[in-house]
Amino acid sequence: MASHLVKRGIYEEIEDPESDLKLFTEIQNSLVQSKPAPTLSNPAAIGLGAFGATTILLQLHNLGLAGTGVVIWLAFFFGGLAQFIAGLQEFKTGNNFGSAAFVTYGAFWMALGGIFLSIQMGIFNISGTDIGWFLVIFTGLTFIYFIGSLKQNSALAWVFLTLLVGFVLLDIGHLVPNAEVFNKIAAVELIVCALLAWYLMAHVILTPLKINIPAGKAWLK
């Protein structure tokens, strides 16, 4: 496209459309490059908090210190829905491990809340053995997550190790005849697991605020 003279008031200027287009493109690119990328919050804070809170309340129920009703509703909304959403947000950040874990345990809590509600309302005839096999399924999934946690940090590895041990104890308590005492042992052990999850939540929330909460090194490199 050729340049040509144009008269602007008392002046004559050379008009070059290609040059103008190039200048406009350069300005547009510089604006795009200078625009700061949006800062994403860490959804693990909500996921870990929800997991820890619901785990503690369930174990208080297993120890005879809390009723079923509060466990059901916390399982649906905090341990279940909030943790499930945290997993979907982890998906957006590209964190495959966090996304899978939070969605898995969010779904676990919603399913468990549904099981408890079904028992209370007499909708299905769900036995202790049925719950035992339900727990076995998540024991297997937890083992996979435990292996993955070994490559991340010490605090996360402890969370999944204690969670795995807790699931195994619950499996025994529900599936082995006259082994209900293992459910009580699991309750105490899983409270420790929940407190470790809260410790990791504190690391996620407080470290960006310049409050040092160390997570430790990975157990495997």
Coordinates of C-alpha atoms in Angstrom, one line a residue, residues 70-197:
V70 CA -23.9 -32.7 62.9
V71 CA -21.5 -35.1 61.1
I72 CA -24.0 -35.5 58.3
W73 CA -24.4 -31.8 57.6
L74 CA -20.7 -31.0 57.9
A75 CA -19.9 -33.9 55.7
F76 CA -22.3 -32.6 53.0
F77 CA -21.3 -29.0 53.0
F78 CA -17.7 -28.5 54.3
G79 CA -16.0 -31.9 54.0
G80 CA -17.9 -32.7 50.9
L81 CA -19.0 -29.7 48.8
A82 CA -16.3 -27.2 49.9
Q83 CA -13.5 -29.8 49.4
F84 CA -14.9 -30.9 46.1
I85 CA -14.9 -27.3 44.8
A86 CA -11.3 -26.9 46.1
G87 CA -10.4 -29.9 44.0
L88 CA -11.9 -28.3 40.9
Q89 CA -10.0 -25.1 41.6
E90 CA -6.8 -27.1 41.9
F91 CA -7.6 -28.4 38.4
K92 CA -7.4 -24.9 37.1
T93 CA -4.0 -24.4 38.6
G94 CA -2.7 -27.5 36.9
N95 CA -2.1 -29.4 40.2
N96 CA -3.1 -32.9 39.3
F97 CA -2.4 -34.4 42.7
G98 CA -4.3 -31.8 44.6
S99 CA -7.2 -31.9 42.2
A100 CA -7.6 -35.6 42.4
A101 CA -7.2 -35.8 46.2
F102 CA -9.6 -33.1 47.1
V103 CA -12.3 -34.3 44.6
T104 CA -11.8 -37.9 45.9
Y105 CA -12.2 -37.0 49.5
G106 CA -14.9 -34.4 48.9
A107 CA -16.9 -37.1 47.2
F108 CA -16.1 -39.5 50.0
W109 CA -17.6 -37.2 52.6
M110 CA -20.7 -36.6 50.5
A111 CA -21.2 -40.3 50.1
L112 CA -20.6 -41.0 53.7
G113 CA -23.0 -38.3 54.7
G114 CA -25.5 -40.0 52.4
I115 CA -24.9 -43.4 54.0
F116 CA -25.5 -42.0 57.5
L117 CA -28.6 -40.1 56.3
S118 CA -29.9 -43.3 54.7
I119 CA -29.4 -45.3 57.9
Q120 CA -31.1 -42.6 60.0
M121 CA -34.1 -42.5 57.7
G122 CA -34.2 -46.2 57.1
I123 CA -34.0 -45.8 53.3
F124 CA -31.5 -48.6 52.7
N125 CA -30.5 -51.6 54.8
I126 CA -26.8 -50.7 55.1
S127 CA -24.7 -52.9 57.4
G128 CA -21.4 -52.4 59.2
T129 CA -19.9 -54.8 56.7
D130 CA -21.2 -52.7 53.8
I131 CA -19.5 -49.6 55.3
G132 CA -16.4 -51.7 55.7
W133 CA -16.1 -52.5 52.0
F134 CA -16.9 -48.8 51.3
L135 CA -13.9 -47.9 53.4
V136 CA -11.7 -50.5 51.8
I137 CA -12.2 -48.8 48.4
F138 CA -10.9 -45.5 49.8
T139 CA -8.1 -47.3 51.6
G140 CA -6.8 -48.4 48.2
L141 CA -7.1 -44.8 46.8
T142 CA -5.4 -43.4 49.9
F143 CA -2.4 -45.8 49.3
I144 CA -1.9 -44.3 45.9
Y145 CA -2.1 -40.8 47.2
F146 CA 0.4 -41.7 50.0
I147 CA 2.9 -42.8 47.4
G148 CA 2.5 -39.5 45.5
S149 CA 2.9 -37.5 48.8
L150 CA 6.3 -39.0 49.3
K151 CA 7.6 -36.9 46.4
Q152 CA 6.2 -33.6 47.8
N153 CA 6.8 -32.6 51.4
S154 CA 7.1 -34.2 54.8
A155 CA 3.9 -32.7 56.2
L156 CA 1.8 -34.0 53.4
A157 CA 3.4 -37.4 53.7
W158 CA 2.5 -37.6 57.3
V159 CA -1.1 -36.6 56.6
F160 CA -1.5 -39.5 54.1
L161 CA 0.4 -42.0 56.2
T162 CA -1.8 -41.4 59.2
L163 CA -4.9 -41.4 57.0
L164 CA -3.8 -44.7 55.4
V165 CA -3.3 -46.2 58.9
G166 CA -6.6 -44.9 60.0
F167 CA -8.4 -46.4 57.1
V168 CA -6.8 -49.8 57.7
L169 CA -7.9 -49.7 61.3
L170 CA -11.4 -48.8 60.3
D171 CA -11.4 -51.7 57.7
I172 CA -10.5 -54.1 60.5
G173 CA -13.1 -52.6 62.9
H174 CA -15.9 -53.0 60.3
L175 CA -15.0 -56.3 58.6
V176 CA -13.4 -58.5 61.3
P177 CA -15.8 -60.0 63.9
N178 CA -15.6 -58.6 67.4
A179 CA -12.9 -56.0 66.4
E180 CA -14.9 -52.9 67.1
V181 CA -12.2 -51.6 69.4
F182 CA -10.1 -50.9 66.3
N183 CA -12.7 -48.2 65.4
K184 CA -11.9 -46.4 68.7
I185 CA -8.2 -46.7 68.0
A186 CA -8.7 -45.4 64.5
A187 CA -10.7 -42.4 65.9
V188 CA -7.8 -41.2 68.0
E189 CA -5.3 -41.9 65.2
L190 CA -7.4 -40.0 62.7
I191 CA -7.7 -37.0 65.0
V192 CA -3.9 -36.8 64.7
C193 CA -4.3 -37.0 60.9
A194 CA -6.8 -34.1 60.9
L195 CA -4.5 -32.0 63.1
L196 CA -1.6 -32.6 60.7
A197 CA -3.9 -31.5 57.8

